[in-house]
Tab-separated table of C-alpha atoms in Angstrom:
chain	number	residue	atom	x	y	z
A	1	MET	CA	173.872	165.016	1.299
A	2	SER	CA	174.056	162.294	-1.777
A	3	LEU	CA	177.132	160.436	-2.395
A	4	ALA	CA	178.043	160.235	-6.262
A	5	PRO	CA	178.948	156.500	-8.160
A	6	GLY	CA	182.036	155.375	-7.538
A	7	GLN	CA	184.169	154.081	-4.589
A	8	TRP	CA	184.654	156.290	-1.692
A	9	GLU	CA	186.450	155.809	1.471
A	10	THR	CA	185.261	156.934	4.696
A	11	GLY	CA	185.649	156.548	8.692
A	12	PRO	CA	183.507	156.916	11.550
A	13	LEU	CA	180.802	159.913	10.685
A	14	GLN	CA	178.283	160.958	12.631
A	15	PHE	CA	174.317	162.122	11.422
A	16	GLY	CA	172.346	164.988	12.669
A	17	SER	CA	168.743	165.424	12.554
A	18	ASP	CA	166.427	166.728	9.788
A	19	MET	CA	168.768	164.882	7.631
A	20	THR	CA	168.911	162.621	4.496
A	21	PHE	CA	172.382	160.425	3.153
A	22	ARG	CA	172.042	158.544	-0.425
A	23	LEU	CA	174.492	156.570	-1.590
A	24	GLU	CA	173.451	156.897	-5.451
A	25	GLU	CA	173.377	153.612	-7.404
A	26	GLY	CA	177.069	152.978	-8.238
A	27	ALA	CA	178.604	154.508	-5.480
A	28	VAL	CA	180.507	151.920	-2.987
A	29	LEU	CA	181.551	153.274	0.953
A	30	ALA	CA	183.882	151.314	2.310
A	31	LEU	CA	185.376	151.829	5.727
A	32	ILE	CA	189.111	152.952	5.662
A	33	PRO	CA	190.923	150.318	7.332
A	34	ASP	CA	192.576	151.294	10.340
A	35	ILE	CA	190.950	151.276	13.944
A	36	GLU	CA	192.514	154.090	15.153
A	37	LEU	CA	189.967	156.324	13.258
A	38	TYR	CA	186.782	154.732	15.471
A	39	PRO	CA	186.659	155.792	18.942
A	40	ALA	CA	185.523	153.682	21.603
A	41	ASP	CA	182.430	154.571	22.861
A	42	PRO	CA	182.676	156.294	26.058
A	43	ARG	CA	179.449	154.366	27.707
A	44	THR	CA	180.966	150.915	27.331
A	45	ARG	CA	183.608	149.169	29.469
A	46	SER	CA	184.229	147.075	25.533
A	47	ASP	CA	186.941	148.405	23.682
A	48	ASP	CA	186.865	145.476	21.375
A	49	LEU	CA	183.275	146.245	20.012
A	50	ARG	CA	181.292	149.483	20.287
A	51	ARG	CA	183.276	151.708	17.471
A	52	GLN	CA	180.821	152.159	15.495
A	53	ALA	CA	181.422	153.697	11.591
A	54	PHE	CA	178.342	155.661	11.386
A	55	PHE	CA	176.324	156.780	14.275
A	56	ALA	CA	173.377	158.875	15.126
A	57	ASP	CA	172.495	160.068	18.802
A	58	LYS	CA	169.428	161.445	20.247
A	59	VAL	CA	168.277	162.871	16.713
A	60	ARG	CA	164.750	162.978	14.791
A	61	ARG	CA	163.870	162.485	10.971
A	62	LEU	CA	167.023	160.948	10.052
A	63	THR	CA	166.764	159.005	6.372
A	64	PHE	CA	170.334	156.756	4.984
A	65	GLU	CA	169.231	155.427	1.831
A	66	GLY	CA	170.666	153.806	-1.113
A	67	PRO	CA	170.863	152.130	-3.381
A	68	GLY	CA	174.738	152.232	-3.149
A	69	VAL	CA	176.386	149.881	-0.948
A	70	ILE	CA	178.413	149.875	2.406
A	71	GLU	CA	181.702	147.980	1.990
A	72	GLY	CA	182.760	146.641	5.503
A	73	ARG	CA	186.315	145.546	4.716
A	74	GLY	CA	185.640	143.034	7.729
A	75	ALA	CA	188.583	141.007	7.751
A	76	SER	CA	191.364	143.878	7.545
A	77	PHE	CA	189.668	144.637	11.062
A	78	TRP	CA	190.317	141.062	12.397
A	79	ASP	CA	193.248	139.068	13.199
A	80	GLU	CA	195.877	138.154	10.185
A	81	ASN	CA	194.170	134.927	8.343
A	82	PHE	CA	191.154	134.999	11.000
A	83	TYR	CA	189.468	131.987	8.668
A	84	GLU	CA	192.441	129.971	8.822
A	85	THR	CA	193.501	130.587	12.329
A	86	GLY	CA	190.727	128.640	13.884
A	87	LEU	CA	189.632	131.408	16.399
A	88	LYS	CA	185.809	132.049	17.308
A	89	ARG	CA	186.178	135.728	16.940
A	90	PRO	CA	188.957	138.434	16.419
A	91	THR	CA	191.077	139.300	19.507
A	92	LEU	CA	191.280	142.806	17.979
A	93	PRO	CA	189.176	145.651	18.145
A	94	ARG	CA	186.966	146.672	15.222
A	95	PRO	CA	184.181	148.802	14.686
A	96	ALA	CA	180.567	147.294	15.697
A	97	PRO	CA	177.785	147.842	14.744
A	98	THR	CA	178.328	149.381	11.337
A	99	LEU	CA	175.155	152.026	11.921
A	100	ALA	CA	174.409	152.637	15.410
A	101	ILE	CA	170.902	154.699	15.935
A	102	VAL	CA	171.014	155.462	19.469
A	103	GLU	CA	168.423	157.204	21.271
A	104	SER	CA	166.686	157.810	18.449
A	105	GLU	CA	163.117	158.573	16.359
A	106	ASP	CA	161.841	158.728	12.930
A	107	VAL	CA	164.679	157.382	11.415
A	108	VAL	CA	164.266	155.449	7.814
A	109	ILE	CA	167.030	153.137	6.435
A	110	ARG	CA	166.423	152.345	3.049
A	111	ASN	CA	167.356	150.547	0.272
A	112	LEU	CA	171.036	149.969	1.051
A	113	THR	CA	173.295	146.763	0.526
A	114	LEU	CA	175.832	146.666	3.916
A	115	ARG	CA	178.901	143.579	2.649
A	116	ASN	CA	181.390	142.126	4.430
A	117	LEU	CA	180.969	144.050	7.625
A	118	PRO	CA	183.445	143.960	10.982
A	119	GLY	CA	181.037	143.222	14.063
A	120	PHE	CA	177.004	143.750	14.107
A	121	GLY	CA	175.640	145.222	11.383
A	122	ILE	CA	173.135	148.091	12.093
A	123	ALA	CA	171.518	148.459	15.808
A	124	PHE	CA	168.500	150.543	17.309
A	125	VAL	CA	169.866	151.411	20.974
A	126	GLY	CA	167.036	153.111	23.147
A	127	SER	CA	164.938	154.211	20.112
A	128	SER	CA	161.785	154.178	18.721
A	129	ASP	CA	159.342	154.751	15.603
A	130	SER	CA	161.649	153.804	13.239
A	131	LEU	CA	162.040	152.017	9.890
A	132	VAL	CA	164.939	149.637	8.048
A	133	GLU	CA	163.206	148.469	4.586
A	134	GLY	CA	164.579	147.245	1.907
A	135	VAL	CA	167.894	146.465	2.999
A	136	THR	CA	170.678	143.438	1.813
A	137	ILE	CA	173.354	142.339	4.073
A	138	ARG	CA	175.710	140.020	2.738
A	139	ASN	CA	178.297	138.472	5.400
A	140	ASP	CA	180.670	135.365	5.223
A	141	GLN	CA	178.675	132.668	7.161
A	142	ARG	CA	182.146	132.200	9.335
A	143	SER	CA	182.603	135.979	9.888
A	144	PRO	CA	182.310	136.338	14.069
A	145	ASN	CA	179.511	138.512	15.740
A	146	THR	CA	177.889	139.869	12.609
A	147	ASP	CA	174.475	140.343	13.779
A	148	GLY	CA	172.621	141.348	10.508
A	149	ILE	CA	169.763	144.516	12.816
A	150	GLN	CA	170.070	144.286	16.608
A	151	ILE	CA	166.743	146.066	18.409
A	152	ARG	CA	167.872	146.408	22.139
A	153	ASN	CA	165.962	148.328	24.636
A	154	SER	CA	163.803	149.775	21.689
A	155	SER	CA	159.804	150.142	20.517
A	156	ARG	CA	157.482	150.702	17.663
A	157	ILE	CA	160.832	149.552	14.715
A	158	THR	CA	159.539	148.083	11.332
A	159	VAL	CA	161.802	146.004	9.442
A	160	ARG	CA	160.768	145.265	6.327
A	161	GLY	CA	161.537	143.320	3.057
A	162	ALA	CA	164.992	142.515	4.519
A	163	ASP	CA	167.517	140.251	3.218
A	164	ILE	CA	170.325	139.088	5.514
A	165	GLU	CA	173.345	136.648	5.303
A	166	THR	CA	175.212	136.135	8.034
A	167	GLY	CA	177.681	134.837	10.166
A	168	ASP	CA	175.478	135.477	13.748
A	169	ASP	CA	172.144	136.186	14.415
A	170	GLY	CA	169.929	137.488	11.777
A	171	ILE	CA	167.558	139.430	13.500
A	172	VAL	CA	168.010	139.899	17.579
A	173	LEU	CA	166.304	141.649	19.880
A	174	LYS	CA	167.709	142.740	23.281
A	175	SER	CA	165.732	144.058	26.542
A	176	ASN	CA	168.860	144.790	29.189
A	177	GLY	CA	167.211	148.148	30.313
A	178	ARG	CA	163.683	148.783	28.873
A	179	ARG	CA	160.822	146.648	27.329
A	180	VAL	CA	161.453	146.095	23.406
A	181	ASP	CA	158.074	146.866	22.194
A	182	ARG	CA	155.666	146.608	18.996
A	183	ILE	CA	158.053	145.418	16.364
A	184	LEU	CA	156.935	144.459	13.135
A	185	VAL	CA	159.036	142.082	10.652
A	186	GLU	CA	157.754	141.464	7.748
A	187	ASP	CA	158.113	140.099	4.488
A	188	SER	CA	161.586	138.826	4.631
A	189	ARG	CA	164.677	136.561	3.832
A	190	ILE	CA	166.964	135.480	6.537
A	191	VAL	CA	170.132	132.948	6.340
A	192	SER	CA	172.333	133.216	9.631
A	193	ASP	CA	174.779	130.808	11.288
A	194	ASP	CA	173.096	131.456	14.035
A	195	GLY	CA	170.205	131.738	15.314
A	196	ALA	CA	168.032	133.278	12.222
A	197	ILE	CA	164.883	135.424	14.268
A	198	LYS	CA	166.263	135.453	18.265
A	199	PHE	CA	165.252	137.326	21.716
A	200	GLY	CA	167.811	137.508	24.247
A	201	THR	CA	170.063	136.423	25.220
A	202	GLY	CA	169.809	140.122	26.848
A	203	SER	CA	166.298	139.561	28.114
A	204	ARG	CA	165.806	141.701	31.824
A	205	VAL	CA	162.861	142.716	30.876
A	206	GLY	CA	161.302	141.305	27.867
A	207	VAL	CA	160.220	141.300	24.420
A	208	THR	CA	155.990	142.042	23.950
A	209	ASN	CA	153.693	143.024	21.396
A	210	SER	CA	155.523	141.559	18.398
A	211	VAL	CA	154.824	140.435	14.961
A	212	PHE	CA	156.986	138.447	12.548
A	213	ARG	CA	155.310	137.185	9.322
A	214	ASN	CA	156.185	136.920	6.055
A	215	ILE	CA	159.695	135.069	6.401
A	216	ASP	CA	161.718	132.948	4.772
A	217	ILE	CA	164.253	131.061	6.303
A	218	GLU	CA	166.536	128.941	5.157
A	219	ASP	CA	169.986	126.859	5.921
A	220	SER	CA	169.765	128.510	10.051
A	221	ARG	CA	171.660	126.868	13.201
A	222	TYR	CA	167.406	128.187	15.196
A	223	GLY	CA	165.108	129.533	13.218
A	224	VAL	CA	163.134	130.730	16.032
A	225	ALA	CA	165.255	131.233	19.172
A	226	ILE	CA	163.822	132.840	22.325
A	227	PHE	CA	166.008	132.645	25.324
A	228	MET	CA	164.698	134.235	29.195
A	229	ILE	CA	167.882	133.659	31.121
A	230	ASP	CA	167.515	137.425	32.910
A	231	GLY	CA	164.231	137.378	34.603
A	232	GLY	CA	162.283	139.636	32.629
A	233	HIS	CA	158.338	138.730	30.645
A	234	HIS	CA	158.170	137.929	26.915
A	235	ASP	CA	154.696	138.349	26.436
A	236	ASN	CA	151.645	138.609	22.944
A	237	ASN	CA	154.452	137.275	20.561
A	238	LEU	CA	153.067	136.090	17.180
A	239	PHE	CA	154.964	134.324	14.660
A	240	GLU	CA	153.330	133.334	11.307
A	241	ASP	CA	153.234	132.247	7.868
A	242	ILE	CA	157.245	131.675	8.089
A	243	GLN	CA	158.802	129.116	6.160
A	244	ILE	CA	162.175	127.511	8.224
A	245	LYS	CA	164.687	125.438	6.391
A	246	THR	CA	167.975	124.770	9.054
A	247	GLY	CA	171.073	123.884	8.256
A	248	GLY	CA	174.509	125.265	8.076
A	249	ARG	CA	177.907	124.456	9.322
A	250	HIS	CA	176.810	122.992	12.689
A	251	THR	CA	175.645	119.732	13.732
A	252	ARG	CA	172.678	120.061	15.660
A	253	THR	CA	169.938	122.625	14.614
A	254	TYR	CA	166.900	123.558	15.766
A	255	PRO	CA	163.623	124.934	14.260
A	256	ILE	CA	162.144	126.227	17.013
A	257	PHE	CA	164.116	126.851	20.013
A	258	VAL	CA	162.498	128.487	23.985
A	259	ASP	CA	163.688	128.249	26.557
A	260	ILE	CA	163.625	129.720	30.691
A	261	ASP	CA	166.336	129.041	33.005
A	262	ARG	CA	169.207	131.670	34.587
A	263	ARG	CA	172.436	132.981	33.785
A	264	GLU	CA	173.154	133.134	37.364
A	265	VAL	CA	171.739	131.318	40.099
A	266	ASP	CA	170.791	134.104	42.419
A	267	ARG	CA	168.326	135.722	39.854
A	268	SER	CA	164.873	135.323	39.459
A	269	LEU	CA	163.253	132.888	36.824
A	270	GLY	CA	161.579	134.903	33.746
A	271	LYS	CA	158.083	134.497	32.414
A	272	ILE	CA	156.940	133.664	28.893
A	273	THR	CA	153.055	133.810	28.195
A	274	GLY	CA	150.833	134.401	25.031
A	275	LEU	CA	153.295	132.709	22.461
A	276	THR	CA	151.969	131.949	18.974
A	277	PHE	CA	153.119	129.980	16.001
A	278	ARG	CA	150.772	129.991	13.553
A	279	ASP	CA	151.021	129.032	9.973
A	280	LEU	CA	154.677	127.041	9.699
A	281	THR	CA	156.227	125.147	7.702
A	282	VAL	CA	159.269	123.346	9.100
A	283	ARG	CA	161.958	121.528	6.668
A	284	SER	CA	164.548	120.186	9.425
A	285	SER	CA	167.353	117.339	10.370
A	286	GLY	CA	166.873	118.746	13.619
A	287	GLY	CA	163.863	119.029	16.214
A	288	SER	CA	162.309	121.373	17.996
A	289	LEU	CA	162.490	121.756	21.870
A	290	ILE	CA	160.042	124.521	23.776
A	291	ALA	CA	160.800	124.261	27.479
A	292	GLY	CA	159.671	126.237	30.339
A	293	ASN	CA	161.015	125.436	34.018
A	294	PRO	CA	159.230	123.922	37.014
A	295	ARG	CA	159.277	127.157	38.517
A	296	ALA	CA	158.276	129.189	35.766
A	297	LYS	CA	156.156	127.484	32.849
A	298	ILE	CA	155.401	128.906	29.724
A	299	LYS	CA	152.011	130.183	29.713
A	300	GLY	CA	149.448	130.008	26.752
A	301	LEU	CA	151.459	128.467	23.871
A	302	VAL	CA	149.822	128.196	21.117
A	303	LEU	CA	150.178	126.126	17.371
A	304	GLU	CA	148.555	126.678	14.725
A	305	ARG	CA	148.913	125.222	10.975
A	306	VAL	CA	152.357	123.878	11.857
A	307	SER	CA	153.901	121.274	9.331
A	308	VAL	CA	157.496	119.505	9.963
A	309	GLU	CA	158.466	117.906	6.523
A	310	PRO	CA	161.355	114.957	6.152
A	311	SER	CA	164.774	116.577	5.509
A	312	GLY	CA	167.748	114.151	5.355
A	313	GLU	CA	168.418	111.841	8.912
A	314	PRO	CA	167.855	113.305	11.774
A	315	ASP	CA	170.267	114.192	14.406
A	316	GLU	CA	171.425	112.524	16.690
A	317	PRO	CA	171.043	114.405	20.066
A	318	LEU	CA	172.038	111.862	22.661
A	319	ASP	CA	175.914	112.507	21.248
A	320	ARG	CA	175.686	116.106	21.409
A	321	SER	CA	176.559	118.566	24.870
A	322	GLY	CA	173.394	119.694	26.204
A	323	LYS	CA	170.966	122.563	24.990
A	324	PRO	CA	171.954	125.457	23.786
A	325	ARG	CA	172.307	128.735	26.431
A	326	GLY	CA	172.796	131.628	24.106
A	327	ASN	CA	176.389	132.314	24.925
A	328	LYS	CA	179.209	129.977	25.477
A	329	ASN	CA	180.207	131.680	28.728
A	330	ILE	CA	176.272	130.900	30.140
A	331	ARG	CA	176.465	127.337	32.458
A	332	ASP	CA	173.953	125.097	33.678
A	333	GLN	CA	172.601	126.575	37.134
A	334	GLU	CA	170.766	124.484	40.122
A	335	GLY	CA	166.864	123.827	38.698
A	336	SER	CA	168.046	123.915	35.821
A	337	VAL	CA	166.108	121.870	32.873
A	338	ASP	CA	167.390	120.240	29.574
A	339	TYR	CA	165.549	118.249	27.057
A	340	SER	CA	167.891	118.436	24.539
A	341	ASP	CA	168.666	114.869	24.714
A	342	VAL	CA	164.948	113.470	24.051
A	343	ARG	CA	164.995	112.284	20.284
A	344	ALA	CA	161.362	114.094	18.896
A	345	GLU	CA	160.109	116.642	16.415
A	346	PHE	CA	158.535	118.800	19.113
A	347	VAL	CA	159.769	118.498	22.656
A	348	ILE	CA	157.037	120.727	24.894
A	349	ALA	CA	157.609	121.100	28.651
A	350	HIS	CA	156.428	122.556	31.802
A	351	THR	CA	153.619	124.899	29.598
A	352	ASP	CA	150.420	125.567	31.034
A	353	SER	CA	147.469	125.877	28.567
A	354	ILE	CA	148.592	124.469	25.372
A	355	GLU	CA	146.303	124.756	22.188
A	356	LEU	CA	147.206	122.285	19.087
A	357	SER	CA	145.318	123.119	15.594
A	358	SER	CA	146.483	121.395	12.874
A	359	VAL	CA	149.333	120.460	13.523
A	360	SER	CA	151.373	117.687	11.233
A	361	LEU	CA	154.663	115.749	11.979
A	362	PRO	CA	156.535	113.227	9.559
A	363	GLY	CA	155.359	110.302	11.333
A	364	CYS	CA	157.791	107.611	9.920
A	365	GLN	CA	158.552	108.848	6.502
A	366	ARG	CA	162.760	109.754	7.959
A	367	ASP	CA	165.012	107.001	8.202
A	368	ALA	CA	165.868	106.462	12.057
A	369	ALA	CA	163.039	106.100	14.628
A	370	ARG	CA	162.170	109.808	16.388
A	371	ASP	CA	159.045	110.385	18.142
A	372	GLY	CA	156.550	113.050	17.554
A	373	LEU	CA	155.842	114.934	20.103
A	374	VAL	CA	156.816	114.037	23.191
A	375	LEU	CA	154.990	116.372	26.440
A	376	ILE	CA	157.103	116.569	30.139
A	377	ASP	CA	155.094	118.406	32.851
A	378	ALA	CA	152.402	119.682	30.397
A	379	GLU	CA	149.172	118.480	29.172
A	380	ALA	CA	147.607	119.026	25.502
A	381	ASP	CA	144.479	117.914	23.348
A	382	LEU	CA	146.140	116.067	20.131
A	383	SER	CA	142.995	115.536	17.807
A	384	GLU	CA	144.358	117.779	15.457
A	385	VAL	CA	148.001	116.373	15.808
A	386	GLU	CA	148.364	114.286	12.743
A	387	ASN	CA	151.660	111.457	13.930
A	388	ALA	CA	151.758	112.636	17.184
A	389	LYS	CA	153.798	109.269	18.317
A	390	GLY	CA	155.938	109.555	15.113
A	391	CYS	CA	158.385	107.029	14.370
A	392	PRO	CA	159.417	105.351	17.897
A	393	SER	CA	162.191	103.644	18.152
A	394	THR	CA	161.219	99.405	19.356
A	395	ASP	CA	164.154	98.798	20.907
């Protein structure tokens, strides 16, 4: 099926197997701003989200391609004058994700532009062996819950050549029901109001054997954020050839944030093993924090050819409200640790087996004093760390 150039309107559409849906050059497919047209997903108790606009369930060999545009008309589904109200998120139901791929295989989403979305953009749920290529997503950075691409309980998903600007996470991986495995994200650009690349917060199982490479991250609160709070196991994940420039509207940013904690006090602590950052360039006013837990240490951390360059006056952590937890409803638990008040370019805590190779920190080039590398309950050979002491305060 092909949609010709012009302005078209639609309510929810469901796709089947062995199907190609194409938006031709100049075609704009806009969501009709009437929430009653979008039935709630019966598999969820939440009525405010999970009302998909485009939906594929248990399909094989589906292609959804451009070069046309999907216009989400996001603000039409939110509270009136949403940006002026100060609300963090709309109180009204809205279609999200815009495009849901559920328990499906061999799905290709290619050369589309999605803009002004009312909620999550593209979501793979329980799916495998699929490709997102050449997709552009454009949302206001203030827009609520507008994750660009969600990969949930899925495996062997490739994202290539994505260009994402959005008001929540850029690309987020969640493993509530089964392992997220063999994800490849490459040759992409991300601007995000939250995590450009994020694991969690849903992490009951874990993300494994995944690669993120040749990615430009700009003006994002977090470059890479890995939350392990639900007792799962993140293992053998590689981030390489990534440029991270933090920024945006938040007063505290983290180029890299990794944390092991618990959502609830009776939940087991999870694991993070085999985590590699290679060929990274960081420009940020914030510092990176990589922290395990005294009872659940990160094992097998590698930082290789990582360069941190000065960028403005450093964030002042002592005036902030503690470490991020990935969700405003998650609270400090017994046994939690928090090193967000340590003024340093890098803090690494509760970590075994650290390899540091060709790591360059900015030393005393910044206006304000800040340590270079701070190790807490962790040991590493610092011979290949330039300016490991940073520019410590003389107070």
